[in-house]
Short mmCIF file of C-alpha atoms in Angstrom, two decimals:
data_model
loop_
_atom_site.label_atom_id
_atom_site.label_comp_id
_atom_site.label_asym_id
_atom_site.label_seq_id
_atom_site.Cartn_x
_atom_site.Cartn_y
_atom_site.Cartn_z
CA UNK R 9 -0.16 -0.04 -0.19
CA UNK R 10 0.81 3.71 -0.78
CA UNK R 11 1.93 5.20 2.65
CA UNK R 12 -0.17 8.05 1.27
CA UNK R 13 -3.06 5.92 1.16
CA UNK R 14 -3.60 5.51 4.61
CA UNK R 15 -6.51 6.33 6.09
CA UNK R 16 -5.73 8.79 9.53
CA UNK R 17 -7.93 9.67 12.17
CA UNK R 18 -7.15 12.21 14.48
CA UNK R 19 -8.66 11.92 17.86
CA UNK R 20 -8.94 15.15 19.93
CA UNK R 21 -7.77 18.04 17.63
CA UNK R 22 -6.79 21.30 18.97
CA UNK R 23 -4.31 23.74 18.51
CA UNK R 24 -1.44 20.66 17.53
CA UNK R 25 -3.96 18.39 15.98
CA UNK R 26 -5.84 21.33 13.22
CA UNK R 27 -2.37 22.50 12.14
CA UNK R 28 -0.69 18.91 11.80
CA UNK R 29 -3.84 18.08 9.75
CA UNK R 30 -4.02 20.41 7.69
CA UNK R 31 -0.49 20.51 6.37
CA UNK R 32 -1.26 16.59 5.81
CA UNK R 33 -3.57 16.55 3.94
CA UNK R 34 -2.32 19.40 1.55
CA UNK R 35 1.06 17.14 0.91
CA UNK R 36 -1.74 14.26 0.23
CA UNK R 37 -2.18 12.61 3.20
CA UNK R 38 -5.70 11.00 3.86
CA UNK R 39 -7.06 12.36 6.95
CA UNK R 40 -10.19 10.43 6.97
CA UNK R 41 -11.81 11.53 10.51
CA UNK R 42 -11.71 13.59 13.10
CA UNK R 43 -12.81 12.69 16.49
CA UNK R 44 -13.67 14.98 19.92
CA UNK R 45 -15.51 14.32 22.71
CA UNK R 46 -17.90 17.36 21.73
CA UNK R 47 -19.47 16.52 18.40
CA UNK R 48 -19.40 20.55 17.41
CA UNK R 49 -15.61 20.62 18.47
CA UNK R 50 -14.97 18.07 15.81
CA UNK R 51 -16.70 19.84 13.40
CA UNK R 52 -14.85 22.99 13.64
CA UNK R 53 -12.36 21.50 13.19
CA UNK R 54 -12.55 19.51 10.13
CA UNK R 55 -13.72 22.57 8.92
CA UNK R 56 -9.95 23.94 9.34
CA UNK R 57 -8.31 20.71 8.68
CA UNK R 58 -10.53 20.61 5.39
CA UNK R 59 -11.10 17.13 4.93
CA UNK R 60 -12.53 14.36 7.38
CA UNK R 61 -15.78 13.54 8.61
CA UNK R 62 -16.17 15.14 12.29
CA UNK R 63 -16.88 11.59 15.22
CA UNK R 64 -17.80 11.55 18.61
CA UNK R 65 -15.22 9.88 20.65
CA UNK R 66 -17.39 6.67 21.09
CA UNK R 67 -17.54 6.69 17.61
CA UNK R 68 -16.65 2.47 15.94
CA UNK R 69 -15.61 3.81 12.79
CA UNK R 70 -12.47 4.31 14.56
CA UNK R 71 -11.31 0.81 15.38
CA UNK R 72 -11.12 0.66 11.61
CA UNK R 73 -8.45 3.62 10.92
CA UNK R 74 -4.69 2.30 9.81
CA UNK R 75 -3.36 5.07 11.68
CA UNK R 76 -4.68 7.20 14.72
CA UNK R 77 -3.03 10.08 15.50
CA UNK R 78 -4.09 11.33 19.11
CA UNK R 79 -3.34 15.02 20.01
CA UNK R 80 -4.93 15.40 23.47
CA UNK R 81 -3.72 17.16 26.07
CA UNK R 82 -1.31 15.21 28.18
CA UNK R 83 -3.89 14.18 30.60
CA UNK R 84 -6.30 12.94 28.44
CA UNK R 85 -3.41 10.45 26.60
CA UNK R 86 -4.12 7.53 29.36
CA UNK R 87 -7.49 7.55 29.45
CA UNK R 88 -8.29 7.91 26.37
CA UNK R 89 -6.28 5.40 25.21
CA UNK R 90 -7.72 3.07 27.33
CA UNK R 91 -10.73 3.91 26.33
CA UNK R 92 -10.34 3.43 22.83
CA UNK R 93 -8.16 0.92 23.01
CA UNK R 94 -10.67 -1.36 24.60
CA UNK R 95 -13.06 -1.46 22.02
CA UNK R 96 -11.23 -3.67 20.05
CA UNK R 97 -9.42 -6.72 20.94
CA UNK R 98 -7.36 -7.15 17.88
CA UNK R 99 -4.99 -3.79 16.54
CA UNK R 100 -2.70 -6.12 14.66
CA UNK R 101 -1.22 -3.80 11.48
CA UNK R 102 -2.26 -0.10 13.08
CA UNK R 103 -0.39 2.33 14.08
CA UNK R 104 -1.25 4.52 17.11
CA UNK R 105 1.10 8.23 17.36
CA UNK R 106 0.20 10.69 20.23
CA UNK R 107 2.33 14.28 20.27
CA UNK R 108 3.07 14.95 23.78
CA UNK R 109 6.27 16.12 24.43
CA UNK R 110 6.47 15.19 28.04
CA UNK R 111 4.70 11.40 28.26
CA UNK R 112 6.82 8.56 26.58
CA UNK R 113 4.73 6.42 24.09
CA UNK R 114 4.20 3.93 26.38
CA UNK R 115 1.12 5.93 28.13
CA UNK R 116 -0.49 3.87 24.29
CA UNK R 117 0.01 0.23 25.87
CA UNK R 118 -3.44 -0.56 25.92
CA UNK R 119 -3.23 -0.70 22.09
CA UNK R 120 0.56 -2.65 22.13
CA UNK R 121 -1.25 -4.85 24.44
CA UNK R 122 -3.61 -5.74 21.37
CA UNK R 123 -0.81 -5.90 18.15
CA UNK R 124 -0.72 -2.06 17.47
CA UNK R 125 2.71 -0.51 16.72
CA UNK R 126 3.07 2.61 19.11
CA UNK R 127 5.29 5.93 18.78
CA UNK R 128 5.35 9.76 19.96
CA UNK R 129 5.75 12.49 16.98
CA UNK R 130 6.28 16.44 18.98
CA UNK R 131 7.10 19.32 16.99
CA UNK R 132 9.61 21.59 19.03
CA UNK R 133 8.06 24.43 18.30
CA UNK R 134 5.26 27.21 19.60
CA UNK R 135 1.75 26.46 18.38
CA UNK R 136 -0.74 29.44 19.68
CA UNK R 137 -2.93 28.62 16.92
CA UNK R 138 -3.56 26.22 14.44
CA UNK R 139 -2.48 29.06 12.04
CA UNK R 140 0.86 29.66 13.12
CA UNK R 141 0.98 26.14 13.53
CA UNK R 142 0.40 25.52 9.52
CA UNK R 143 3.32 28.34 9.32
CA UNK R 144 6.15 27.46 12.07
CA UNK R 145 5.73 23.48 11.75
CA UNK R 146 7.22 23.26 8.14
CA UNK R 147 11.00 23.19 8.25
CA UNK R 148 10.90 22.31 12.23
CA UNK R 149 12.31 19.90 14.51
CA UNK R 150 10.70 17.02 15.18
CA UNK R 151 11.15 14.01 18.34
CA UNK R 152 10.56 10.94 17.49
CA UNK R 153 10.51 7.55 19.97
CA UNK R 154 8.78 4.66 20.19
CA UNK R 155 8.17 1.06 17.95
CA UNK R 156 9.96 0.86 14.52
CA UNK R 157 6.92 0.55 12.26
CA UNK R 158 5.10 4.20 14.60
CA UNK R 159 8.89 5.92 13.72
CA UNK R 160 8.29 4.55 9.88
CA UNK R 161 5.15 6.17 9.66
CA UNK R 162 6.15 9.89 11.81
CA UNK R 163 9.19 10.22 9.74
CA UNK R 164 7.40 9.84 6.50
CA UNK R 165 5.21 12.93 8.10
CA UNK R 166 8.58 14.58 8.77
CA UNK R 167 10.09 14.37 5.95
CA UNK R 168 6.70 15.39 3.73
CA UNK R 169 6.71 18.57 5.82
CA UNK R 170 10.65 19.53 4.75
CA UNK R 171 11.50 18.78 8.74
CA UNK R 172 14.24 17.23 11.04
CA UNK R 173 13.32 13.61 12.72
CA UNK R 174 15.37 13.12 15.75
CA UNK R 175 15.31 10.24 18.17
CA UNK R 176 14.25 10.71 21.63
CA UNK R 177 15.12 8.80 24.74
CA UNK R 178 11.74 7.77 26.43
CA UNK R 179 13.12 7.53 30.25
CA UNK R 180 14.61 11.10 29.67
CA UNK R 181 11.21 12.76 27.78
CA UNK R 182 10.32 15.13 30.58
CA UNK R 183 13.51 16.63 30.56
CA UNK R 184 13.32 16.85 26.61
CA UNK R 185 10.15 19.02 27.74
CA UNK R 186 11.46 21.05 30.11
CA UNK R 187 14.36 21.96 27.60
CA UNK R 188 11.03 23.38 25.34
CA UNK R 189 9.55 25.25 28.51
CA UNK R 190 12.54 26.86 29.66
CA UNK R 191 12.77 28.79 25.96
CA UNK R 192 9.43 29.17 25.11
CA UNK R 193 6.96 29.78 28.16
CA UNK R 194 9.92 31.59 30.18
CA UNK R 195 11.11 33.41 27.30
CA UNK R 196 8.13 34.94 26.97
CA UNK R 197 7.72 36.06 30.56
CA UNK R 198 11.00 37.83 30.59
CA UNK R 199 10.08 39.95 27.17
CA UNK R 200 6.41 41.03 29.31
CA UNK R 201 8.48 41.27 32.86
CA UNK R 202 11.05 43.34 30.27
CA UNK R 203 8.09 45.51 28.96
CA UNK R 204 7.14 46.52 32.04
CA UNK R 205 10.75 47.68 32.86
CA UNK R 206 10.65 50.29 29.59
CA UNK R 207 7.43 51.06 30.22
CA UNK R 208 8.20 52.35 33.64
CA UNK R 209 11.23 54.12 31.72
CA UNK R 210 9.21 55.66 29.63
CA UNK R 211 9.59 53.68 26.60
CA UNK R 212 5.89 53.47 24.84
CA UNK R 213 3.98 50.48 24.03
CA UNK R 214 4.12 50.53 20.46
CA UNK R 215 8.31 50.65 20.18
CA UNK R 216 8.92 48.09 23.56
CA UNK R 217 7.35 45.05 22.13
CA UNK R 218 8.63 45.40 18.43
CA UNK R 219 12.41 46.83 19.75
CA UNK R 220 12.61 43.95 22.44
CA UNK R 221 11.76 41.66 19.61
CA UNK R 222 14.21 42.98 17.76
CA UNK R 223 16.25 42.70 19.92
CA UNK R 224 15.95 38.98 21.11
CA UNK R 225 15.97 37.56 17.57
CA UNK R 226 19.13 39.43 17.19
CA UNK R 227 20.48 37.34 20.36
CA UNK R 228 18.44 33.56 19.03
CA UNK R 229 20.40 34.12 16.04
CA UNK R 230 23.86 34.85 18.54
CA UNK R 231 23.56 31.54 19.82
CA UNK R 232 22.86 29.38 17.72
CA UNK R 233 26.07 30.68 15.23
CA UNK R 234 28.75 31.20 18.58
CA UNK R 235 26.99 28.95 21.31
CA UNK R 236 25.98 30.16 24.56
CA UNK R 237 29.68 31.97 26.03
CA UNK R 238 30.58 33.82 22.58
CA UNK R 239 26.74 34.58 22.43
CA UNK R 240 26.93 36.09 26.39
CA UNK R 241 27.05 40.18 26.26
CA UNK R 242 26.12 42.16 28.67
CA UNK R 243 27.91 43.75 32.92
CA UNK R 244 28.27 39.86 34.12
CA UNK R 245 30.55 39.05 31.18
CA UNK R 246 32.53 42.63 31.02
CA UNK R 247 32.73 42.48 35.03
CA UNK R 248 30.68 45.58 35.55
CA UNK R 249 29.20 45.15 39.06
CA UNK R 250 28.63 48.48 39.42
CA UNK R 251 25.91 48.27 37.15
CA UNK R 252 24.67 45.03 38.36
CA UNK R 253 24.33 46.86 41.90
CA UNK R 254 22.87 49.56 40.32
CA UNK R 255 20.11 46.80 38.55
CA UNK R 256 19.20 45.79 41.84
CA UNK R 257 18.52 49.15 44.03
CA UNK R 258 16.28 50.04 41.08
CA UNK R 259 14.80 46.84 41.31
CA UNK R 260 14.27 46.85 44.81
CA UNK R 261 13.23 50.29 44.98
CA UNK R 262 10.52 50.12 41.63
CA UNK R 263 9.71 46.43 41.39
CA UNK R 264 10.69 44.36 44.36
CA UNK R 265 8.98 40.93 43.32
CA UNK R 266 11.56 40.38 40.37
CA UNK R 267 15.16 40.69 42.78
CA UNK R 268 14.73 36.97 43.43
CA UNK R 269 14.56 36.41 39.95
CA UNK R 270 17.13 38.51 38.76
CA UNK R 271 19.82 37.09 41.40
CA UNK R 272 18.58 33.46 40.10
CA UNK R 273 19.47 34.88 36.42
CA UNK R 274 22.46 36.07 37.68
CA UNK R 275 23.58 32.91 39.42
CA UNK R 276 22.80 31.09 36.37
CA UNK R 277 25.07 33.37 33.97
CA UNK R 278 27.76 33.61 35.96
CA UNK R 279 28.30 29.85 35.76
CA UNK R 280 28.12 30.44 31.69
CA UNK R 281 30.25 32.77 31.93
CA UNK R 282 32.75 30.80 34.29
CA UNK R 283 32.74 34.23 36.49
CA UNK R 284 33.02 34.48 40.04
CA UNK R 285 30.38 37.62 41.50
CA UNK R 286 32.25 39.95 43.94
CA UNK R 287 31.12 39.90 47.61
CA UNK R 288 27.77 41.33 48.68
CA UNK R 289 25.57 40.98 45.32
CA UNK R 290 23.92 38.01 46.43
#
């Protein structure tokens, strides 16, 4: 059978499920069903994906599909897997893949015990909404783990999206997810805090956000090209501790709740730069 002719059922179509579903359809992969606990949610997802029949999660048709893509929340993976796998005694020859970055493929063991190949495909990318996902998933990086048959299907999808697939150690998967956590929501949080500092210092909002965007974009480019230590700039690298002390004085006066965060970041910078702070900084 042509790999692109294997029908796919997408279960739990949130932001990632809708984005990936639409991209797969555009690349010629047949999305046959889109299922959710609420039929209305499945119908909305079908409209975005552009193909497939909307079903409820308890629909019997789901037990007959060759490839199932579970894009539910992490917390829903185990119960959904148990419920769906129990509807058929024999899942031989089927492939079941989930998209969680923190949960190993073994959460799908109810399917494996009934003969299915199980795996995981996770995009190392931020997806605030389906349309953004359609834009930024192609050409991206995808972590893969699980049974060989499931990994083959996952790699086929990644190749179709001009992406790069890499293996994840199942037993270390939560650390892999923590790596993503460290540079996405935390970066947004830090940028938002920086924007507050800028606003307090008189910089208009319509300037602060694009200015921070350009600043951070160039910093990221330097990191990719040079690595962490060589890309680092600022008073810690220069040893300008007078500036750091003045930072702390200003923060204690204007934003006292940020002082512990500033100090923890300072400690991490020192480790990366291979430097030590003078007495009195901490």
